[in-house]
Amino acid sequence: MLLKLGKVPTVILSSSETARQALKDHDLNCCSRPHLAGPRELSYNYLDIAFSPFDDYWKDVRKLAVQELFSTKQVNSIQPIKEEEVKKLIDSMAESASQKTPVNLNEKFIALTVSVLCRAAFGVSFEETVLSNGKLNKLVREAYEMLGVFSASDYIPYVGSMVDWFTGLQGRREKSVGDLDAFYEQMFDLHKEEKEKGSEDFVDLLLRLEKEKTVVGNDKFTRNHIKAILMNILLAGIDTSSISMTWAMAELAKNPRVMNKVQSEIRNQMANKSSISLDIDQLHYLKMVIKETWRLHPPAPLLVPREVMSEFEINGYKIEPKTQLYVNVWAIGHDPDTWKDPEMFFPERFMDSNIDAKGNNFELLPFGAGRRICPGMYMGTSMVEFGLANMLYHFDWKLPEGMVVEDIDMEESPGLTVSKKNELVLVPVKYFDH
Ligand code: HEM
């Protein structure tokens, strides 16, 4: 679909075939990012990874992050952190279970991913920061809205900025940037206090690059570069994983057959061990449940917008330089030409199929594909698998008193990522006593 928003040509690709042509055959023609007002402010003028244009800085900083944070070795090394944080979550759920009180799963999952990521990437626990007590959830959602919202200044030269000012969007954006900045500053302080000891972690490494005035791409590395990169980890990492867990639990609560089947798989596999170190590789049905969740509820339904750098053709249509390109992975996941009964939550559809979610199969693209594919794919997947496996192993899940399955709504909230708009509230019931 070709649209023209103001002066900006915009293309939305909504089939797996056109997505394949763009992200595989013509990836190098279209792997930059457009200059948009929300991302510009939150990324300190595109000093991050996700919104940086395709240039030497992006290549260097992405390589650095892949080596130091996202490699399989690094991700496996954070397993003890995940186990500790999941154990805390299980204990808090067990308390609610003994009092038969409902829990808000959106909040619990976001708290879990925040704790794991802050400890893994920043080397400190978020509990002591300005954003404890659930404030982070709000801040992350607001920042995502600012990244994804339609901003007049992106499409109407000069007058657009005034429109943003009148509508209050500019003020909201500035507040969001200010709140996040305060969070990073507190992170640095906590980091300094806690990191007197211990080996160099990812934040130490970034701070060292700043201190040594290292040139990355063509830029001398500054404090703003660090903040922009931390923004990516905070927003790209936390929200997407917790959104995935919440949608999965909502679908399972709506589909008791699937819930029972996935719990049986996990419990048979674990044979009543109380350890939380699950051997995830053996949990084939759980993996299908997660893929089915990503098919119906991709956390970033339009991926992150790309900008075309040089002309190419898709199905005979010329796509010009500077065109904004969106890939509608939500539509691709709901396409009746690809998926039988696309609205149905039916993980078995993946049983005899080799479709994976790793950017090789254009029917299922929760992490995108090509040069801009999510570098946190392995980290995010292992977080979602481990978190869900434990929640489903240790607890049965009931609806709060007076509620029936039909009452669980699947309304979505707007933004660059799409989370469940309303809280998912369920009552945990302990499966066994520890
Ligand atoms: C279930 C979890 C996750 C999902 C579904 C997800 C999804 C995505 C998507 C759709 C993109 C855009 C790809 C494109 O433009 O084609 C992306 C990019 C990115 N993600 Fe993730 N992500 C997840 C977890 C993570 C984690 C845990 C981190 C970091 C801690 C992370 C960091 C990034 C970064 C830095 C980018 C920008 C890459 C670039 O532009 O070069 N993501 N992610």
Tab-separated table of C-alpha atoms and ligand atoms in Angstrom:
chain	number	residue	atom	x	y	z
A	1	MET	CA	0.000	0.000	0.000
A	2	LEU	CA	1.429	3.434	-0.980
A	3	LEU	CA	0.368	6.535	0.969
A	4	LYS	CA	1.520	10.121	0.892
A	5	LEU	CA	1.557	11.759	4.319
A	6	GLY	CA	2.272	15.463	3.779
A	7	LYS	CA	5.410	15.473	1.639
A	8	VAL	CA	6.557	12.044	2.793
A	9	PRO	CA	5.885	8.989	0.590
A	10	THR	CA	5.051	6.054	2.849
A	11	VAL	CA	4.779	2.398	1.919
A	12	ILE	CA	3.149	-0.243	4.113
A	13	LEU	CA	3.936	-3.839	3.191
A	14	SER	CA	1.281	-6.273	4.399
A	15	SER	CA	2.118	-9.641	2.849
A	16	SER	CA	4.899	-12.091	3.600
A	17	GLU	CA	6.002	-11.998	-0.055
A	18	THR	CA	6.444	-8.199	-0.215
A	19	ALA	CA	8.135	-8.280	3.213
A	20	ARG	CA	10.556	-10.890	1.875
A	21	GLN	CA	11.348	-8.767	-1.176
A	22	ALA	CA	12.065	-5.681	0.952
A	23	LEU	CA	13.840	-7.227	3.949
A	24	LYS	CA	15.792	-9.888	2.074
A	25	ASP	CA	16.229	-9.038	-1.627
A	26	HIS	CA	16.468	-5.253	-1.126
A	27	ASP	CA	17.575	-4.994	2.498
A	28	LEU	CA	20.569	-2.805	1.650
A	29	ASN	CA	18.344	-0.360	-0.271
A	30	CYS	CA	16.101	0.262	2.715
A	31	CYS	CA	17.881	-0.347	6.029
A	32	SER	CA	18.157	3.251	7.228
A	33	ARG	CA	15.744	4.968	9.635
A	34	PRO	CA	13.673	8.100	8.943
A	35	HIS	CA	14.242	11.261	10.954
A	36	LEU	CA	11.195	11.543	13.222
A	37	ALA	CA	10.585	13.963	16.080
A	38	GLY	CA	9.823	11.427	18.863
A	39	PRO	CA	12.821	9.171	18.244
A	40	ARG	CA	15.084	12.234	17.727
A	41	GLU	CA	14.434	13.594	21.211
A	42	LEU	CA	14.455	10.291	23.047
A	43	SER	CA	17.662	9.188	21.323
A	44	TYR	CA	19.617	12.440	21.888
A	45	ASN	CA	19.623	13.069	18.131
A	46	TYR	CA	19.861	9.454	16.920
A	47	LEU	CA	22.825	8.400	19.050
A	48	ASP	CA	21.208	5.038	19.815
A	49	ILE	CA	21.108	1.792	17.815
A	50	ALA	CA	17.420	1.469	16.882
A	51	PHE	CA	16.829	4.943	15.380
A	52	SER	CA	20.317	5.710	14.126
A	53	PRO	CA	20.554	6.024	10.329
A	54	PHE	CA	22.513	3.334	8.489
A	55	ASP	CA	26.049	4.723	8.844
A	56	ASP	CA	29.460	3.942	10.343
A	57	TYR	CA	28.325	4.925	13.839
A	58	TRP	CA	25.401	2.461	13.696
A	59	LYS	CA	27.659	-0.317	12.390
A	60	ASP	CA	30.216	0.185	15.178
A	61	VAL	CA	27.780	0.600	18.024
A	62	ARG	CA	25.615	-2.343	16.970
A	63	LYS	CA	28.729	-4.539	16.684
A	64	LEU	CA	29.816	-3.447	20.145
A	65	ALA	CA	26.424	-4.228	21.671
A	66	VAL	CA	26.203	-7.591	19.918
A	67	GLN	CA	29.627	-8.606	21.249
A	68	GLU	CA	29.279	-7.250	24.748
A	69	LEU	CA	25.600	-7.696	25.556
A	70	PHE	CA	23.655	-9.826	23.094
A	71	SER	CA	25.996	-12.735	22.326
A	72	THR	CA	24.838	-16.223	23.345
A	73	LYS	CA	27.679	-16.340	25.882
A	74	GLN	CA	26.628	-13.036	27.484
A	75	VAL	CA	22.977	-14.035	27.550
A	76	ASN	CA	23.754	-17.424	29.112
A	77	SER	CA	25.854	-15.676	31.740
A	78	ILE	CA	22.772	-13.840	33.039
A	79	GLN	CA	20.906	-17.095	33.774
A	80	PRO	CA	21.645	-16.848	37.556
A	81	ILE	CA	20.140	-13.321	37.570
A	82	LYS	CA	17.034	-14.584	35.788
A	83	GLU	CA	16.697	-17.438	38.272
A	84	GLU	CA	16.976	-15.128	41.278
A	85	GLU	CA	14.468	-12.622	39.907
A	86	VAL	CA	12.009	-15.328	38.838
A	87	LYS	CA	12.292	-16.850	42.310
A	88	LYS	CA	11.313	-13.466	43.824
A	89	LEU	CA	8.331	-13.338	41.478
A	90	ILE	CA	7.271	-16.875	42.397
A	91	ASP	CA	7.474	-15.977	46.106
A	92	SER	CA	5.321	-12.904	45.630
A	93	MET	CA	2.779	-14.905	43.574
A	94	ALA	CA	2.788	-17.626	46.246
A	95	GLU	CA	1.853	-15.006	48.812
A	96	SER	CA	-1.084	-13.828	46.682
A	97	ALA	CA	-2.041	-17.480	46.178
A	98	SER	CA	-2.167	-18.160	49.902
A	99	GLN	CA	-4.386	-15.104	50.405
A	100	LYS	CA	-6.382	-15.944	47.249
A	101	THR	CA	-5.866	-12.406	45.951
A	102	PRO	CA	-5.691	-11.592	42.216
A	103	VAL	CA	-2.448	-10.349	40.695
A	104	ASN	CA	-1.952	-7.807	37.938
A	105	LEU	CA	0.186	-9.735	35.469
A	106	ASN	CA	1.112	-6.739	33.280
A	107	GLU	CA	2.768	-5.144	36.302
A	108	LYS	CA	4.419	-8.328	37.524
A	109	PHE	CA	5.946	-9.128	34.139
A	110	ILE	CA	7.235	-5.626	33.617
A	111	ALA	CA	8.782	-5.675	37.104
A	112	LEU	CA	10.453	-8.984	36.259
A	113	THR	CA	11.965	-7.825	32.954
A	114	VAL	CA	13.062	-4.513	34.497
A	115	SER	CA	14.874	-6.289	37.326
A	116	VAL	CA	16.572	-8.798	35.054
A	117	LEU	CA	17.623	-6.272	32.404
A	118	CYS	CA	18.765	-3.580	34.827
A	119	ARG	CA	20.916	-6.080	36.677
A	120	ALA	CA	22.185	-7.739	33.484
A	121	ALA	CA	22.902	-4.613	31.431
A	122	PHE	CA	23.355	-1.838	33.998
A	123	GLY	CA	24.822	-3.906	36.809
A	124	VAL	CA	22.387	-2.514	39.418
A	125	SER	CA	18.995	-3.412	40.763
A	126	PHE	CA	16.217	-0.994	39.847
A	127	GLU	CA	14.487	-1.379	43.197
A	128	GLU	CA	16.354	1.570	44.658
A	129	THR	CA	15.787	4.017	41.797
A	130	VAL	CA	13.376	6.929	41.308
A	131	LEU	CA	11.228	4.572	39.338
A	132	SER	CA	10.457	1.820	41.789
A	133	ASN	CA	6.842	1.305	42.913
A	134	GLY	CA	5.447	0.708	39.452
A	135	LYS	CA	6.306	4.176	38.094
A	136	LEU	CA	8.541	2.627	35.478
A	137	ASN	CA	5.625	0.896	33.789
A	138	LYS	CA	3.961	4.267	33.136
A	139	LEU	CA	7.199	5.871	32.024
A	140	VAL	CA	7.987	3.112	29.541
A	141	ARG	CA	4.455	3.202	28.052
A	142	GLU	CA	4.558	6.985	27.738
A	143	ALA	CA	7.962	6.861	26.041
A	144	TYR	CA	6.652	4.248	23.609
A	145	GLU	CA	3.665	6.415	22.787
A	146	MET	CA	6.004	9.315	22.120
A	147	LEU	CA	8.048	7.100	19.780
A	148	GLY	CA	5.019	5.823	17.866
A	149	VAL	CA	2.553	8.710	17.899
A	150	PHE	CA	1.738	10.722	14.738
A	151	SER	CA	3.636	13.991	15.038
A	152	ALA	CA	2.606	16.864	12.757
A	153	SER	CA	6.186	18.197	12.669
A	154	ASP	CA	7.306	15.026	10.855
A	155	TYR	CA	4.977	15.701	7.942
A	156	ILE	CA	4.237	19.441	7.726
A	157	PRO	CA	7.320	21.665	7.582
A	158	TYR	CA	7.390	24.651	10.048
A	159	VAL	CA	3.649	24.717	10.878
A	160	GLY	CA	3.826	21.134	12.150
A	161	SER	CA	6.014	22.114	15.131
A	162	MET	CA	3.412	24.693	16.153
A	163	VAL	CA	0.683	22.078	15.865
A	164	ASP	CA	2.660	19.769	18.169
A	165	TRP	CA	3.088	22.642	20.592
A	166	PHE	CA	-0.648	23.486	20.598
A	167	THR	CA	-1.758	19.873	20.981
A	168	GLY	CA	0.559	19.483	23.982
A	169	LEU	CA	2.561	16.753	22.235
A	170	GLN	CA	5.815	18.713	22.436
A	171	GLY	CA	5.371	19.206	26.205
A	172	ARG	CA	4.639	15.509	26.739
A	173	ARG	CA	7.701	14.593	24.707
A	174	GLU	CA	9.961	16.897	26.718
A	175	LYS	CA	8.619	15.487	29.987
A	176	SER	CA	9.203	11.931	28.826
A	177	VAL	CA	12.812	12.732	27.853
A	178	GLY	CA	13.373	14.512	31.203
A	179	ASP	CA	11.980	11.594	33.238
A	180	LEU	CA	14.133	9.082	31.400
A	181	ASP	CA	17.183	11.300	31.794
A	182	ALA	CA	16.649	11.381	35.558
A	183	PHE	CA	16.458	7.595	35.522
A	184	TYR	CA	19.777	7.223	33.671
A	185	GLU	CA	21.470	9.690	36.028
A	186	GLN	CA	20.319	7.716	39.026
A	187	MET	CA	21.517	4.538	37.308
A	188	PHE	CA	24.986	6.056	36.912
A	189	ASP	CA	25.080	7.086	40.600
A	190	LEU	CA	23.961	3.676	41.791
A	191	HIS	CA	26.385	2.088	39.422
A	192	LYS	CA	29.286	4.110	40.764
A	193	GLU	CA	28.412	3.140	44.346
A	194	GLU	CA	27.945	-0.530	43.610
A	195	LYS	CA	30.700	-0.954	41.098
A	196	GLU	CA	33.646	-0.159	43.308
A	197	LYS	CA	34.155	-3.907	43.110
A	198	GLY	CA	33.665	-6.521	40.401
A	199	SER	CA	34.598	-6.872	36.764
A	200	GLU	CA	33.732	-4.513	33.899
A	201	ASP	CA	30.097	-4.749	32.807
A	202	PHE	CA	28.317	-3.168	29.823
A	203	VAL	CA	27.805	0.228	31.486
A	204	ASP	CA	31.421	0.275	32.720
A	205	LEU	CA	32.489	-0.352	29.168
A	206	LEU	CA	30.393	2.543	27.843
A	207	LEU	CA	31.649	4.832	30.628
A	208	ARG	CA	35.218	3.896	29.752
A	209	LEU	CA	34.627	4.756	26.091
A	210	GLU	CA	33.359	8.139	27.236
A	211	LYS	CA	36.304	8.732	29.557
A	212	GLU	CA	38.810	7.775	26.882
A	213	LYS	CA	36.970	9.971	24.352
A	214	THR	CA	36.941	6.976	21.998
A	215	VAL	CA	35.823	7.614	18.429
A	216	VAL	CA	32.868	5.399	17.500
A	217	GLY	CA	31.864	5.758	13.840
A	218	ASN	CA	32.930	9.378	13.386
A	219	ASP	CA	31.751	10.580	16.819
A	220	LYS	CA	33.627	11.051	20.076
A	221	PHE	CA	31.707	9.015	22.599
A	222	THR	CA	29.862	11.172	25.167
A	223	ARG	CA	27.424	10.754	28.058
A	224	ASN	CA	24.543	11.329	25.620
A	225	HIS	CA	25.675	8.365	23.514
A	226	ILE	CA	25.498	6.188	26.614
A	227	LYS	CA	22.033	7.455	27.544
A	228	ALA	CA	20.735	6.846	24.028
A	229	ILE	CA	21.996	3.265	24.050
A	230	LEU	CA	20.539	2.656	27.511
A	231	MET	CA	17.210	4.002	26.214
A	232	ASN	CA	17.192	1.209	23.625
A	233	ILE	CA	17.878	-1.466	26.191
A	234	LEU	CA	15.321	-0.064	28.582
A	235	LEU	CA	12.542	0.419	26.045
A	236	ALA	CA	13.304	-2.201	23.397
A	237	GLY	CA	14.161	-4.895	25.908
A	238	ILE	CA	11.756	-4.493	28.784
A	239	ASP	CA	8.494	-3.710	27.107
A	240	THR	CA	8.642	-6.266	24.303
A	241	SER	CA	9.378	-9.223	26.601
A	242	SER	CA	6.771	-8.319	29.212
A	243	ILE	CA	4.149	-7.597	26.523
A	244	SER	CA	4.787	-11.060	25.051
A	245	MET	CA	4.309	-12.767	28.429
A	246	THR	CA	1.112	-10.844	29.176
A	247	TRP	CA	-0.487	-11.632	25.787
A	248	ALA	CA	0.478	-15.293	26.170
A	249	MET	CA	-1.150	-15.514	29.603
A	250	ALA	CA	-4.269	-13.706	28.325
A	251	GLU	CA	-4.606	-16.176	25.438
A	252	LEU	CA	-4.030	-19.130	27.762
A	253	ALA	CA	-6.641	-17.850	30.239
A	254	LYS	CA	-9.081	-17.617	27.325
A	255	ASN	CA	-8.173	-21.093	26.059
A	256	PRO	CA	-8.233	-23.571	28.965
A	257	ARG	CA	-7.502	-26.520	26.644
A	258	VAL	CA	-4.179	-24.988	25.611
A	259	MET	CA	-3.443	-23.909	29.199
A	260	ASN	CA	-3.883	-27.504	30.462
A	261	LYS	CA	-1.813	-28.943	27.647
A	262	VAL	CA	1.141	-26.592	28.098
A	263	GLN	CA	1.096	-27.024	31.886
A	264	SER	CA	1.088	-30.827	31.509
A	265	GLU	CA	4.079	-30.636	29.213
A	266	ILE	CA	6.050	-28.497	31.666
A	267	ARG	CA	5.041	-30.525	34.723
A	268	ASN	CA	5.785	-33.887	33.080
A	269	GLN	CA	9.130	-32.602	31.944
A	270	MET	CA	9.992	-31.309	35.385
A	271	ALA	CA	8.707	-34.455	37.149
A	272	ASN	CA	7.833	-32.456	40.278
A	273	LYS	CA	11.266	-30.992	40.819
A	274	SER	CA	10.969	-27.703	42.628
A	275	SER	CA	14.019	-26.234	40.907
A	276	ILE	CA	13.220	-23.356	38.619
A	277	SER	CA	16.017	-24.097	36.171
A	278	LEU	CA	13.841	-25.592	33.511
A	279	ASP	CA	15.239	-27.327	30.514
A	280	ILE	CA	13.432	-25.099	28.061
A	281	ASP	CA	14.714	-26.836	24.941
A	282	GLN	CA	12.508	-29.819	25.702
A	283	LEU	CA	9.349	-27.704	26.027
A	284	HIS	CA	8.178	-27.946	22.417
A	285	TYR	CA	4.544	-27.076	23.018
A	286	LEU	CA	5.470	-24.010	25.093
A	287	LYS	CA	7.570	-22.784	22.169
A	288	MET	CA	4.548	-23.224	19.877
A	289	VAL	CA	2.376	-21.267	22.341
A	290	ILE	CA	4.882	-18.421	22.246
A	291	LYS	CA	5.073	-18.407	18.443
A	292	GLU	CA	1.267	-18.393	18.240
A	293	THR	CA	1.220	-15.450	20.670
A	294	TRP	CA	3.709	-13.547	18.506
A	295	ARG	CA	1.675	-14.353	15.368
A	296	LEU	CA	-1.493	-12.831	16.834
A	297	HIS	CA	0.120	-10.144	19.001
A	298	PRO	CA	3.496	-9.084	17.607
A	299	PRO	CA	4.842	-6.592	20.198
A	300	ALA	CA	5.969	-4.204	17.406
A	301	PRO	CA	3.196	-4.675	14.812
A	302	LEU	CA	4.770	-2.339	12.215
A	303	LEU	CA	8.375	-3.135	13.233
A	304	VAL	CA	10.490	0.044	13.441
A	305	PRO	CA	10.070	2.293	10.358
A	306	ARG	CA	12.791	2.083	7.731
A	307	GLU	CA	13.910	4.728	5.271
A	308	VAL	CA	14.695	3.888	1.670
A	309	MET	CA	18.232	4.882	0.633
A	310	SER	CA	18.210	3.897	-3.041
A	311	GLU	CA	15.436	3.090	-5.482
A	312	PHE	CA	14.140	-0.460	-5.909
A	313	GLU	CA	11.000	-2.216	-7.104
A	314	ILE	CA	8.449	-4.400	-5.410
A	315	ASN	CA	5.980	-6.206	-7.661
A	316	GLY	CA	6.676	-3.648	-10.397
A	317	TYR	CA	6.160	-0.591	-8.125
A	318	LYS	CA	9.095	1.797	-7.886
A	319	ILE	CA	9.995	2.755	-4.321
A	320	GLU	CA	11.880	6.032	-4.226
A	321	PRO	CA	14.677	7.143	-1.902
A	322	LYS	CA	13.419	8.840	1.319
A	323	THR	CA	10.221	6.735	1.310
A	324	GLN	CA	9.214	5.575	4.790
A	325	LEU	CA	8.727	1.838	4.793
A	326	TYR	CA	6.605	-0.037	7.302
A	327	VAL	CA	6.168	-3.807	7.442
A	328	ASN	CA	2.782	-4.722	8.866
A	329	VAL	CA	3.686	-7.944	10.653
A	330	TRP	CA	0.308	-7.886	12.420
A	331	ALA	CA	-1.496	-8.149	9.042
A	332	ILE	CA	0.967	-10.818	7.882
A	333	GLY	CA	0.205	-12.859	11.012
A	334	HIS	CA	-3.549	-12.569	10.383
A	335	ASP	CA	-3.406	-13.238	6.610
A	336	PRO	CA	-6.009	-15.898	5.695
A	337	ASP	CA	-3.961	-16.830	2.599
A	338	THR	CA	-1.171	-17.997	4.891
A	339	TRP	CA	-2.928	-19.085	8.073
A	340	LYS	CA	-5.999	-21.320	8.374
A	341	ASP	CA	-8.548	-19.791	10.778
A	342	PRO	CA	-6.164	-16.889	11.459
A	343	GLU	CA	-8.167	-15.485	14.401
A	344	MET	CA	-7.989	-18.769	16.297
A	345	PHE	CA	-5.343	-19.294	18.998
A	346	PHE	CA	-4.132	-22.716	17.887
A	347	PRO	CA	-0.444	-23.434	18.707
A	348	GLU	CA	-0.686	-26.882	17.045
A	349	ARG	CA	-0.503	-25.119	13.674
A	350	PHE	CA	3.275	-25.020	14.248
A	351	MET	CA	3.485	-28.761	14.977
A	352	ASP	CA	4.701	-30.024	11.597
A	353	SER	CA	5.969	-26.729	10.338
A	354	ASN	CA	9.502	-25.414	10.344
A	355	ILE	CA	8.434	-21.771	10.550
A	356	ASP	CA	10.584	-20.072	13.157
A	357	ALA	CA	10.440	-16.520	14.511
A	358	LYS	CA	14.079	-15.690	13.798
A	359	GLY	CA	13.700	-13.643	10.639
A	360	ASN	CA	14.059	-16.593	8.231
A	361	ASN	CA	10.343	-17.039	7.574
A	362	PHE	CA	8.551	-13.950	6.394
A	363	GLU	CA	5.147	-15.245	7.588
A	364	LEU	CA	6.232	-14.677	11.207
A	365	LEU	CA	8.412	-11.673	11.941
A	366	PRO	CA	8.130	-10.573	15.585
A	367	PHE	CA	11.817	-9.543	15.549
A	368	GLY	CA	11.940	-8.160	11.994
A	369	ALA	CA	14.552	-9.426	9.530
A	370	GLY	CA	17.642	-8.355	7.628
A	371	ARG	CA	20.339	-5.967	8.837
A	372	ARG	CA	18.005	-4.274	11.299
A	373	ILE	CA	16.742	-7.492	12.882
A	374	CYS	CA	16.421	-7.260	16.657
A	375	PRO	CA	19.852	-7.954	18.192
A	376	GLY	CA	18.141	-8.854	21.501
A	377	MET	CA	16.191	-11.722	19.920
A	378	TYR	CA	17.922	-14.484	21.858
A	379	MET	CA	17.855	-12.518	25.117
A	380	GLY	CA	14.152	-11.650	24.686
A	381	THR	CA	13.109	-15.166	23.702
A	382	SER	CA	14.898	-16.773	26.614
A	383	MET	CA	13.333	-14.247	29.022
A	384	VAL	CA	9.823	-14.942	27.718
A	385	GLU	CA	10.291	-18.742	27.719
A	386	PHE	CA	11.794	-18.855	31.189
A	387	GLY	CA	9.292	-16.455	32.759
A	388	LEU	CA	6.250	-18.173	31.288
A	389	ALA	CA	7.512	-21.698	31.958
A	390	ASN	CA	7.886	-20.886	35.640
A	391	MET	CA	4.528	-19.156	35.981
A	392	LEU	CA	2.813	-22.132	34.347
A	393	TYR	CA	4.781	-24.726	36.272
A	394	HIS	CA	4.295	-23.348	39.769
A	395	PHE	CA	0.708	-22.087	39.541
A	396	ASP	CA	-2.707	-22.835	38.163
A	397	TRP	CA	-4.547	-19.697	37.113
A	398	LYS	CA	-8.150	-18.839	37.934
A	399	LEU	CA	-10.307	-15.906	36.903
A	400	PRO	CA	-11.211	-13.466	39.679
A	401	GLU	CA	-14.542	-14.122	41.377
A	402	GLY	CA	-17.524	-13.257	39.174
A	403	MET	CA	-15.506	-13.111	35.971
A	404	VAL	CA	-15.964	-15.481	33.010
A	405	VAL	CA	-13.615	-16.243	30.119
A	406	GLU	CA	-15.558	-13.946	27.768
A	407	ASP	CA	-14.772	-11.014	30.100
A	408	ILE	CA	-11.066	-11.148	29.237
A	409	ASP	CA	-10.704	-8.368	26.686
A	410	MET	CA	-7.966	-8.223	24.087
A	411	GLU	CA	-8.005	-4.463	23.536
A	412	GLU	CA	-4.666	-3.021	22.433
A	413	SER	CA	-2.983	0.217	23.482
A	414	PRO	CA	-1.413	2.438	20.795
A	415	GLY	CA	2.285	3.147	20.234
A	416	LEU	CA	5.358	1.735	18.545
A	417	THR	CA	4.770	-1.393	20.592
A	418	VAL	CA	1.268	-2.608	21.282
A	419	SER	CA	0.542	-3.913	24.733
A	420	LYS	CA	-2.683	-5.189	26.258
A	421	LYS	CA	-4.576	-1.991	27.075
A	422	ASN	CA	-6.356	-3.202	30.178
A	423	GLU	CA	-4.762	-5.047	33.036
A	424	LEU	CA	-4.720	-8.824	32.979
A	425	VAL	CA	-5.767	-9.841	36.473
A	426	LEU	CA	-5.730	-13.530	37.448
A	427	VAL	CA	-5.669	-15.485	40.708
A	428	PRO	CA	-2.695	-17.825	41.177
A	429	VAL	CA	-3.274	-21.205	42.837
A	430	LYS	CA	-0.179	-23.012	44.096
A	431	TYR	CA	0.419	-26.262	42.223
A	432	PHE	CA	2.531	-27.754	45.000
A	433	ASP	CA	4.075	-26.648	48.279
A	434	HIS	CA	7.779	-26.017	48.117
B	1	HEM	C1	10.310	-10.573	22.903
B	1	HEM	C2	11.236	-9.650	22.898
B	1	HEM	C3	11.565	-8.708	21.751
B	1	HEM	C4	10.874	-8.416	20.594
B	1	HEM	C5	9.558	-9.015	20.124
B	1	HEM	C6	11.645	-7.417	19.863
B	1	HEM	C7	11.292	-6.871	18.637
B	1	HEM	C8	12.066	-5.981	17.912
B	1	HEM	C9	11.728	-5.470	16.596
B	1	HEM	C10	10.467	-5.815	15.826
B	1	HEM	C11	12.733	-4.641	16.194
B	1	HEM	C12	12.812	-3.863	14.881
B	1	HEM	C13	13.364	-4.724	13.787
B	1	HEM	C14	13.341	-4.062	12.431
B	1	HEM	O1	13.406	-2.842	12.326
B	1	HEM	O2	13.256	-4.803	11.423
B	1	HEM	C15	13.722	-4.617	17.267
B	1	HEM	C16	14.883	-3.884	17.235
B	1	HEM	C17	15.734	-3.774	18.303
B	1	HEM	N1	15.658	-4.451	19.507
B	1	HEM	FE1	14.301	-5.871	19.991
B	1	HEM	N2	12.770	-7.130	20.590
B	1	HEM	C18	12.764	-7.890	21.741
B	1	HEM	C19	13.736	-7.900	22.734
B	1	HEM	C20	14.816	-7.065	22.783
B	1	HEM	C21	15.761	-6.991	23.868
B	1	HEM	C22	15.703	-7.885	25.124
B	1	HEM	C23	16.640	-5.993	23.577
B	1	HEM	C24	17.783	-5.438	24.373
B	1	HEM	C25	18.045	-5.679	25.634
B	1	HEM	C26	16.272	-5.466	22.266
B	1	HEM	C27	16.957	-4.448	21.603
B	1	HEM	C28	16.683	-4.036	20.304
B	1	HEM	C29	17.478	-3.037	19.588
B	1	HEM	C30	18.723	-2.309	20.109
B	1	HEM	C31	16.879	-2.887	18.320
B	1	HEM	C32	17.342	-1.969	17.180
B	1	HEM	C33	18.133	-2.713	16.126
B	1	HEM	C34	18.609	-1.838	14.970
B	1	HEM	O3	17.890	-0.940	14.527
B	1	HEM	O4	19.732	-2.058	14.494
B	1	HEM	N3	15.165	-6.130	21.833
B	1	HEM	N4	13.291	-5.455	18.294
